[in-house]
Tab-separated table of C-alpha atoms in Angstrom:
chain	number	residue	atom	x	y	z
A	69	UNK	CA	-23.088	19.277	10.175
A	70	UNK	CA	-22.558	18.072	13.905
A	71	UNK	CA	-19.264	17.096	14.074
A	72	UNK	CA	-19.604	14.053	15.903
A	73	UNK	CA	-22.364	12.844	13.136
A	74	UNK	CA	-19.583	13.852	10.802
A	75	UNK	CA	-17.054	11.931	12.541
A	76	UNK	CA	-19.205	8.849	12.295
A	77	UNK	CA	-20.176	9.179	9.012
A	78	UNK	CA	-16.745	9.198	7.869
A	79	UNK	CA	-15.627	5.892	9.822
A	80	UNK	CA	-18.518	4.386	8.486
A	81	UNK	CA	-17.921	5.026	5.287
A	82	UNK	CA	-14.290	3.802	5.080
A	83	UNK	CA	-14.762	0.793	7.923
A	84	UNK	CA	-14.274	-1.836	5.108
A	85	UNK	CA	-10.725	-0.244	4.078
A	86	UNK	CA	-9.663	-0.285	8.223
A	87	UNK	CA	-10.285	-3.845	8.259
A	88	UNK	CA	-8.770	-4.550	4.691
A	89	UNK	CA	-5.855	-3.186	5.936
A	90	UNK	CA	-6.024	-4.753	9.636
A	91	UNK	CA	-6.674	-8.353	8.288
A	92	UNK	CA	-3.710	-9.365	7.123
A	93	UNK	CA	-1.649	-8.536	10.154
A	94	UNK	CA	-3.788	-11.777	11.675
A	95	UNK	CA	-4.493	-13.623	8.413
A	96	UNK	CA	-1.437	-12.881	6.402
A	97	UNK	CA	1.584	-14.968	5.502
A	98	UNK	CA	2.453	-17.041	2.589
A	99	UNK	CA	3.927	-16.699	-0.664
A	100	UNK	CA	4.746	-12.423	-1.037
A	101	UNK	CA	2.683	-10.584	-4.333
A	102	UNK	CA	6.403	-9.753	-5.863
A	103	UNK	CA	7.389	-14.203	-5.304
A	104	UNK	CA	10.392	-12.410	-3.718
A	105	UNK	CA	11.855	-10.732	-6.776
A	106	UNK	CA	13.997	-7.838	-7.241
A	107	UNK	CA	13.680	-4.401	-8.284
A	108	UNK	CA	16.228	-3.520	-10.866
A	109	UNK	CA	17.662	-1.456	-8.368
A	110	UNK	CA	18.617	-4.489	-6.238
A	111	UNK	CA	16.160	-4.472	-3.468
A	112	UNK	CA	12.990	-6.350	-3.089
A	113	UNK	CA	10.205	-5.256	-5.215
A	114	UNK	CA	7.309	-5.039	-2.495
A	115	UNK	CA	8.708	-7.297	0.468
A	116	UNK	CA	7.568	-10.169	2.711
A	117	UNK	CA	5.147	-8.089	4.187
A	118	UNK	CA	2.420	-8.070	1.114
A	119	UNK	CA	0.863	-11.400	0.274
A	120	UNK	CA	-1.374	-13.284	-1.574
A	121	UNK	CA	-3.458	-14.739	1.283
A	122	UNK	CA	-3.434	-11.430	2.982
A	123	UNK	CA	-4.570	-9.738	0.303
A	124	UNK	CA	-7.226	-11.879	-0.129
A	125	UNK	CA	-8.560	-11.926	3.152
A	126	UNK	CA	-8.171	-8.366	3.004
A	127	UNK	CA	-10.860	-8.540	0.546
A	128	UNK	CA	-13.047	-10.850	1.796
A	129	UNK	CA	-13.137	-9.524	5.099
A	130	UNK	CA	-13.749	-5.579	3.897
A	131	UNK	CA	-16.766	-7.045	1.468
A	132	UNK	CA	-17.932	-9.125	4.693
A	133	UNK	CA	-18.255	-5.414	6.342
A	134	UNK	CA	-19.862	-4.149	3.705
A	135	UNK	CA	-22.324	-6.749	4.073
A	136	UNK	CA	-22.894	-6.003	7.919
A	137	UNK	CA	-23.337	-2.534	7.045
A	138	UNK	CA	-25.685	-2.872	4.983
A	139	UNK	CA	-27.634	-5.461	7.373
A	140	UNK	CA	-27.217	-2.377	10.291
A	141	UNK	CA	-28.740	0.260	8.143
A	142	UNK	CA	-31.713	-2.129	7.224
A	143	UNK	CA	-32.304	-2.829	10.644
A	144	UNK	CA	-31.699	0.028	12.533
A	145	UNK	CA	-31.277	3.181	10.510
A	146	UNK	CA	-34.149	5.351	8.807
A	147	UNK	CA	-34.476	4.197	5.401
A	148	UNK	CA	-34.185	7.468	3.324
A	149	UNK	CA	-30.205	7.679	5.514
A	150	UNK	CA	-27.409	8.985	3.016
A	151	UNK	CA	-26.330	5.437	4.144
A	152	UNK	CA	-28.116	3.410	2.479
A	153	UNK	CA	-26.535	1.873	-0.815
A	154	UNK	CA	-29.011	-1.024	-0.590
A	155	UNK	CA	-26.678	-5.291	-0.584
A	156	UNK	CA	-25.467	-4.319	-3.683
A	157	UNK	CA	-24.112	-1.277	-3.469
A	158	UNK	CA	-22.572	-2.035	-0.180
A	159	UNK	CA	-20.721	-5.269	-1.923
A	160	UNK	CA	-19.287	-2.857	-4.565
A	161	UNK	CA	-18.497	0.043	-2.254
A	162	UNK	CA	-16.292	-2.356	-0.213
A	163	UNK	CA	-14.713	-4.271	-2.341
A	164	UNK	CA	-13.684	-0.834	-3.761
A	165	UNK	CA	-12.352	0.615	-0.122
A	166	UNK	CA	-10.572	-2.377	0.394
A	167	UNK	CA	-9.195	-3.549	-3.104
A	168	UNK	CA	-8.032	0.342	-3.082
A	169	UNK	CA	-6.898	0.210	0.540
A	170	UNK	CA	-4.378	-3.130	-0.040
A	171	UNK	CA	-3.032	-1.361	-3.337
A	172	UNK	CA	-2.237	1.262	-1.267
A	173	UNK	CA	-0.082	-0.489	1.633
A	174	UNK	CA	1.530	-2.283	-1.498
A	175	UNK	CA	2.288	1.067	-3.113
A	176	UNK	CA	3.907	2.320	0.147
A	177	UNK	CA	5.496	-1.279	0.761
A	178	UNK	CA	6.994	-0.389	-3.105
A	179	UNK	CA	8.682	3.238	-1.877
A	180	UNK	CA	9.379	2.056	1.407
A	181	UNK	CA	12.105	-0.688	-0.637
A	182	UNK	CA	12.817	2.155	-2.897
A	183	UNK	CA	13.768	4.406	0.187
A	184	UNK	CA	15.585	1.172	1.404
A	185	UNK	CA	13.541	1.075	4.433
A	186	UNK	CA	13.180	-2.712	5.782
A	187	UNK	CA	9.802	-4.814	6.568
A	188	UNK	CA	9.023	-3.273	9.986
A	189	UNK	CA	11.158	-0.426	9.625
A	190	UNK	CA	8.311	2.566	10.131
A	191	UNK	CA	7.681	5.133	7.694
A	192	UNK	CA	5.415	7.462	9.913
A	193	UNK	CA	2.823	9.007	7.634
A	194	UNK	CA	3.374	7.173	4.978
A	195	UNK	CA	2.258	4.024	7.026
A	196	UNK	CA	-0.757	5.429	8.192
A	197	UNK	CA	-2.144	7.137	5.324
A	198	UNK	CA	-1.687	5.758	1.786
A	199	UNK	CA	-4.009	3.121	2.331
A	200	UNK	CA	-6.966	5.551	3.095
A	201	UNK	CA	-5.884	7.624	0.280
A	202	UNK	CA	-6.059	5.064	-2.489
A	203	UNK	CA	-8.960	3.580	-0.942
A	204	UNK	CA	-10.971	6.730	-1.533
A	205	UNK	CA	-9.417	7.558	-4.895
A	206	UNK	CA	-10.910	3.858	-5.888
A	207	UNK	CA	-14.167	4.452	-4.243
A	208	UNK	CA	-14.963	8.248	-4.564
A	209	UNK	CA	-15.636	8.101	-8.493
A	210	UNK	CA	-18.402	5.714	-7.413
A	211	UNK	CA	-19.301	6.862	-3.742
A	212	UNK	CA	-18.696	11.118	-3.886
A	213	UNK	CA	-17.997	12.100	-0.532
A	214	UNK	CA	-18.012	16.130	0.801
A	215	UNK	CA	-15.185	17.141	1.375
A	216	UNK	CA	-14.654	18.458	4.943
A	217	UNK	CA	-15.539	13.878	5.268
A	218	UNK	CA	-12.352	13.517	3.260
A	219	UNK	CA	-10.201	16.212	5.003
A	220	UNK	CA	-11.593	14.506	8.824
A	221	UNK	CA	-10.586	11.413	7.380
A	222	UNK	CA	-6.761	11.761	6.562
A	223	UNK	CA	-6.301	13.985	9.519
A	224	UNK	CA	-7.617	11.169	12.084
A	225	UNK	CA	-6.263	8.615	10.112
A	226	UNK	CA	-2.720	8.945	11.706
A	227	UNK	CA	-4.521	9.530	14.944
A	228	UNK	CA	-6.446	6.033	15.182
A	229	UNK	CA	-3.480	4.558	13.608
A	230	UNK	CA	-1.642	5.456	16.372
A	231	UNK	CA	-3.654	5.848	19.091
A	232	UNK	CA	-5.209	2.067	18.541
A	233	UNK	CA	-0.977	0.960	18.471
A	234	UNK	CA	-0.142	2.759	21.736
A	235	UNK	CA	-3.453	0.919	23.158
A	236	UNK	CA	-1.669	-2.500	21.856
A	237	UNK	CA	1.771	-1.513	23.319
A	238	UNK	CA	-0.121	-0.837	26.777
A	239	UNK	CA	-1.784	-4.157	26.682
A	240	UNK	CA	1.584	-5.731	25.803
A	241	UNK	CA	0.779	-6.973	22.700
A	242	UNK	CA	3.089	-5.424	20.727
A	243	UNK	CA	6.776	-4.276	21.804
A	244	UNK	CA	6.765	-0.720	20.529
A	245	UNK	CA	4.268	1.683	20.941
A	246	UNK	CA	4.250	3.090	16.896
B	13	UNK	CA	-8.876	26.407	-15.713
B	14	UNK	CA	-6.011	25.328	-17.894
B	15	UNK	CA	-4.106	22.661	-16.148
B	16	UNK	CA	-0.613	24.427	-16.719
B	17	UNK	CA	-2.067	27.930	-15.424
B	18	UNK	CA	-3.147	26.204	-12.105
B	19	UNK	CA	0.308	24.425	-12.237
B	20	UNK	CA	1.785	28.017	-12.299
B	21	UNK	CA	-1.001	29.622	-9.688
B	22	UNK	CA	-0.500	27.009	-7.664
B	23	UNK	CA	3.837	26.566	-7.561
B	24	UNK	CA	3.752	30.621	-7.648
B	25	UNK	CA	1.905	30.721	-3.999
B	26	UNK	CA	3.715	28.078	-3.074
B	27	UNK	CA	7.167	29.547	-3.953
B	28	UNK	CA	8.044	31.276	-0.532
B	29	UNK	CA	7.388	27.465	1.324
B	30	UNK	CA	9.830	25.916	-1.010
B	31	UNK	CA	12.752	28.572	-0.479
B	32	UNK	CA	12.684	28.529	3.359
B	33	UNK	CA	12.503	24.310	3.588
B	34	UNK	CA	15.510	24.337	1.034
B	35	UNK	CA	17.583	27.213	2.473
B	36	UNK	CA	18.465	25.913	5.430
B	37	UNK	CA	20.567	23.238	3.813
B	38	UNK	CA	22.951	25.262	2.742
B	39	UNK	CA	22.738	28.054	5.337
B	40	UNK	CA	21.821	26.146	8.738
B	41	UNK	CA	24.031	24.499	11.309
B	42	UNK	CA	25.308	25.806	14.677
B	43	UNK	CA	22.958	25.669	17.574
B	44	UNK	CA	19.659	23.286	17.080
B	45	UNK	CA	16.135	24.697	18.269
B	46	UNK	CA	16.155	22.157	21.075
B	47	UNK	CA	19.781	23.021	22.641
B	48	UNK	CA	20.314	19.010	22.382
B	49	UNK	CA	17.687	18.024	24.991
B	50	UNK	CA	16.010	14.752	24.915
B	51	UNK	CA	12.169	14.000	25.169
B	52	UNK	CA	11.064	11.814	27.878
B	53	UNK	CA	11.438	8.712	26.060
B	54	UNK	CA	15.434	9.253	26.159
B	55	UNK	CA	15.421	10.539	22.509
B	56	UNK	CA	15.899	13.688	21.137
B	57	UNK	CA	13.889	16.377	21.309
B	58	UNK	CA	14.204	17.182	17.163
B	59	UNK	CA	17.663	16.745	16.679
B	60	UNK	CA	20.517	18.793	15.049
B	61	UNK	CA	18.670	19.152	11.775
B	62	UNK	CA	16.430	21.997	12.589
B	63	UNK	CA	18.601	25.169	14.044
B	64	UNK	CA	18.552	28.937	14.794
B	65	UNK	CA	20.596	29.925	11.938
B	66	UNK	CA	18.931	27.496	9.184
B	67	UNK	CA	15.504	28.871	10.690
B	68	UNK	CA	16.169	32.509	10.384
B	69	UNK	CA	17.412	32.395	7.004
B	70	UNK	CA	14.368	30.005	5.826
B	71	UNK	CA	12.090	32.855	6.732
B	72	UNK	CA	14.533	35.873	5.474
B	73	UNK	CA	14.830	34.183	2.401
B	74	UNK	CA	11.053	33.279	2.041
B	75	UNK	CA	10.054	36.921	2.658
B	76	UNK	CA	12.962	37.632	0.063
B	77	UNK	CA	10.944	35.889	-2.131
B	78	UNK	CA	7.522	37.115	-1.781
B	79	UNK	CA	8.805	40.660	-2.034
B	80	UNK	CA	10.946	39.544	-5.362
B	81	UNK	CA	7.432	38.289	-6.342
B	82	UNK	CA	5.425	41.126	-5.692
B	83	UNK	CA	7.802	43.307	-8.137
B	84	UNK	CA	7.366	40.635	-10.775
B	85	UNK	CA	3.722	41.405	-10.426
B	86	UNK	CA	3.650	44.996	-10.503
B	87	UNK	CA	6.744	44.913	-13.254
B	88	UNK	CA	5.043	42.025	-15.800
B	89	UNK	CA	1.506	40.827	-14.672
B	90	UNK	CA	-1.806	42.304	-15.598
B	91	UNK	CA	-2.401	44.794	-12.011
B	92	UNK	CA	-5.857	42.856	-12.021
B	93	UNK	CA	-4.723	39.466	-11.668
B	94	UNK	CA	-5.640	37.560	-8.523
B	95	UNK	CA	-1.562	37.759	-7.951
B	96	UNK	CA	-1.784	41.325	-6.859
B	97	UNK	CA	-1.610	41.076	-2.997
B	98	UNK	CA	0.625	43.880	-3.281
B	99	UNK	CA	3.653	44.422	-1.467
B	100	UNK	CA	2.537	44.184	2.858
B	101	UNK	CA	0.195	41.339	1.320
B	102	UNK	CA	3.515	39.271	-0.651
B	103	UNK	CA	5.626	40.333	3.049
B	104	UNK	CA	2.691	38.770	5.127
B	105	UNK	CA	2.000	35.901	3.170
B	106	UNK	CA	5.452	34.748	2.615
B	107	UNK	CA	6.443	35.246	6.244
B	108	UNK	CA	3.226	32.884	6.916
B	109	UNK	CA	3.850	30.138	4.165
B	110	UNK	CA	7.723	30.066	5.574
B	111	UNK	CA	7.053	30.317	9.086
B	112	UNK	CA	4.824	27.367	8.370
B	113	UNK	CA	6.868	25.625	6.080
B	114	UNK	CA	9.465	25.714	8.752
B	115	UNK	CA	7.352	24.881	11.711
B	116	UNK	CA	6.273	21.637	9.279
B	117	UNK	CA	9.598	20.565	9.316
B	118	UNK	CA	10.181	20.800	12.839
B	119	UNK	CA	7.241	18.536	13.592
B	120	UNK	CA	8.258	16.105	11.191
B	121	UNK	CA	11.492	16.003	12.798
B	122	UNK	CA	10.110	15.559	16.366
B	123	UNK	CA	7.731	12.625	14.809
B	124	UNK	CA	10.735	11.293	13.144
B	125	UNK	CA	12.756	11.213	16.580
B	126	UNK	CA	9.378	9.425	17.996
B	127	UNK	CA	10.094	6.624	15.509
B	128	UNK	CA	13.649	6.151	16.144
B	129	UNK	CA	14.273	7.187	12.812
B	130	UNK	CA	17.920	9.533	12.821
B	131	UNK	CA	18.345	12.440	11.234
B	132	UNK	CA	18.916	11.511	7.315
B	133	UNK	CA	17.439	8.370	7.421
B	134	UNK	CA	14.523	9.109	5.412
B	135	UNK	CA	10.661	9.398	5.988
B	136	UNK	CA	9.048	8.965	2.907
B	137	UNK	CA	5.759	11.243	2.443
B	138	UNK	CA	6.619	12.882	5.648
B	139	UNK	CA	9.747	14.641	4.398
B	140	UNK	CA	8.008	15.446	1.410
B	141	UNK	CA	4.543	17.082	2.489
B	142	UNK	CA	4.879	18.032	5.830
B	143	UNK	CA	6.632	21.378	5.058
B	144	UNK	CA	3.767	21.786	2.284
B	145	UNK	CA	0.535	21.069	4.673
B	146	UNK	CA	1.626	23.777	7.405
B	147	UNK	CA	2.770	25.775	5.244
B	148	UNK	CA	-0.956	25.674	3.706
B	149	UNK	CA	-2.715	25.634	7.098
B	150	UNK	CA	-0.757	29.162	8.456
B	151	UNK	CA	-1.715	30.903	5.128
B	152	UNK	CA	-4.997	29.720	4.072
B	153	UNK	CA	-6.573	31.425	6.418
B	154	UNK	CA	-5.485	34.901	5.269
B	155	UNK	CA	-5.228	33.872	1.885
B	156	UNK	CA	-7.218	31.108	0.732
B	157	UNK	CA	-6.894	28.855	-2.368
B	158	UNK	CA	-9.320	27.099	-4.835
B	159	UNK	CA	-9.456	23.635	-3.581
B	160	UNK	CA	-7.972	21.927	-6.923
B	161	UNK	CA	-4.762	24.201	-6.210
B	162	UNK	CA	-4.183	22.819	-2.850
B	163	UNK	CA	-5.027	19.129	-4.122
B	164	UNK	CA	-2.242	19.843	-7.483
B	165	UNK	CA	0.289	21.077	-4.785
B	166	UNK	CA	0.356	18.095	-2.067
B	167	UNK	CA	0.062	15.454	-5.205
B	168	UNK	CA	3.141	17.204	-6.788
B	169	UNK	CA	5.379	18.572	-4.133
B	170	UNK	CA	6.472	14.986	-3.661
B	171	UNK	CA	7.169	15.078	-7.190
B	172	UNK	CA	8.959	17.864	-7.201
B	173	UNK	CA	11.061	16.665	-4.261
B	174	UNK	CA	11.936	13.891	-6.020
B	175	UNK	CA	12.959	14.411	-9.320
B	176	UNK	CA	15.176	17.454	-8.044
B	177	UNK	CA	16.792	14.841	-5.674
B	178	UNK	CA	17.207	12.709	-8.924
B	179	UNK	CA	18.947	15.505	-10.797
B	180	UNK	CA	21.247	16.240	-7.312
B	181	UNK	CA	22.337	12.694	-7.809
B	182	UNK	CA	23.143	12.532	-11.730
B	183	UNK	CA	25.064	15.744	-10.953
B	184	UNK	CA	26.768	13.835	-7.778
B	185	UNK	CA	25.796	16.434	-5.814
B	186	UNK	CA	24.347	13.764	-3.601
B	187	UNK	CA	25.447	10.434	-2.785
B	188	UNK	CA	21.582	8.703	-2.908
B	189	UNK	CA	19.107	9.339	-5.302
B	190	UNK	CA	16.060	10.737	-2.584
């Protein structure tokens, strides 16, 4: 396959989890998922950083996507595209990515305490990539991808991550560039 | 296949990548690969973590390894079995999944100096499966894996990593547990 056709196959395909994961930087806040407990090892369970409202705009905002999607390839794709799941499968596919992509910054949130790394403190990799990962392990049961989509995927992963933050730390909108 | 045959297969090919990304704990220091220059954002290059010495005995030990495994082959294993690389093949591939290994660490170190993070503060994921990935992607080519190996070994070389840390630190051979 063309490799740029590749490419935007695969960002299509896991848009909903980007913007799961984006959304709560904006619409987050609140009362945290762990209501500020402790591990038994003394530190925080997730953090500050993972909350309820977050999560759930998270959500709604990846199944909103979906929904777009789904009004693009109706409108502007051929019919018989790979892409099209039809409303419904586009709701399910996306509240898959993106219910699978917030489990996954709350999984890494969990090690990151673990590791006894703070809210903010990075974790390169780690940061960048477990929320693709267990966004496709929740939606590839139900959506197969091939495989060379899945290796492009967690190798630009990192890249957009950091390439879009560098873009950010240019514009001044955030003070360091990771 | 049978799950704990491809556990074997897969931690058997692996084996070489393992030695030279644990040997140079014991056998590095003296003078790091980047003589203690910076990068241009003022921090170092990769730091004192990755030397000369601890490099050269990764990869002597690795190729150790590969040629200890080849006469485990020829001594104990069926001459037909897909282990067979002989002895120039065991040399070759362990000098490529230790040079690799090795090289993995490196990077992780210079991506780790990127993020301000210092040499033992850890990088979860990234301390884990770096080593593992380019130590994949320098041998692959010349000696390629079934694709469920190479998915068993990045899902448990962080296990691995882990629980062996675990045991360092009920033995107090290590002060933290990862």
């Amino acid at each position: 396959m063309d490799l740029l056709l590749l490419l935007f196959s695969a960002i299509w395909y896991i848009l909903p989890a980007y913007i799961a994961n984006a959304v709560p930087c904006i619409l987050g806040g609140g009362r945290p998922v762990d209501f500020g407990k402790n591990f038994f090892d003394g530190y925080r369970l997730i953090g500050n950083g993972v909350t309820y409202r977050g999560t759930f705009f998270g959500i709604l905002f990846g199944i909103i996507t979906g929904i777009l999607q789904h009004f693009i390839v109706i409108l502007y794709m051929d019919p018989e595209s790979a892409f099209n799941y039809g409303l419904s499968g586009y709701i399910i596919l996306s509240f898959l990515l993106a219910t699978g992509a917030l489990f996954g910054d709350m999984l890494g949130s969990f090690i990151k305490r673990r590791f006894k790394l703070n809210q903010g403190q990075s974790a390169p990799l780690l940061d960048q990539i477990t929320f693709i990962v267990f966004a496709l392990l929740f939606a590839y049961p139900f959506y197969p991808l091939p495989i060379n989509t899945i290796i492009l995927l967690l190798v630009i992963s990192p890249l957009i991550h950091l390439s879009s933050n560098i873009v950010a730390y240019k514009l001044h909108l955030k003070k360091v560039w990771w």
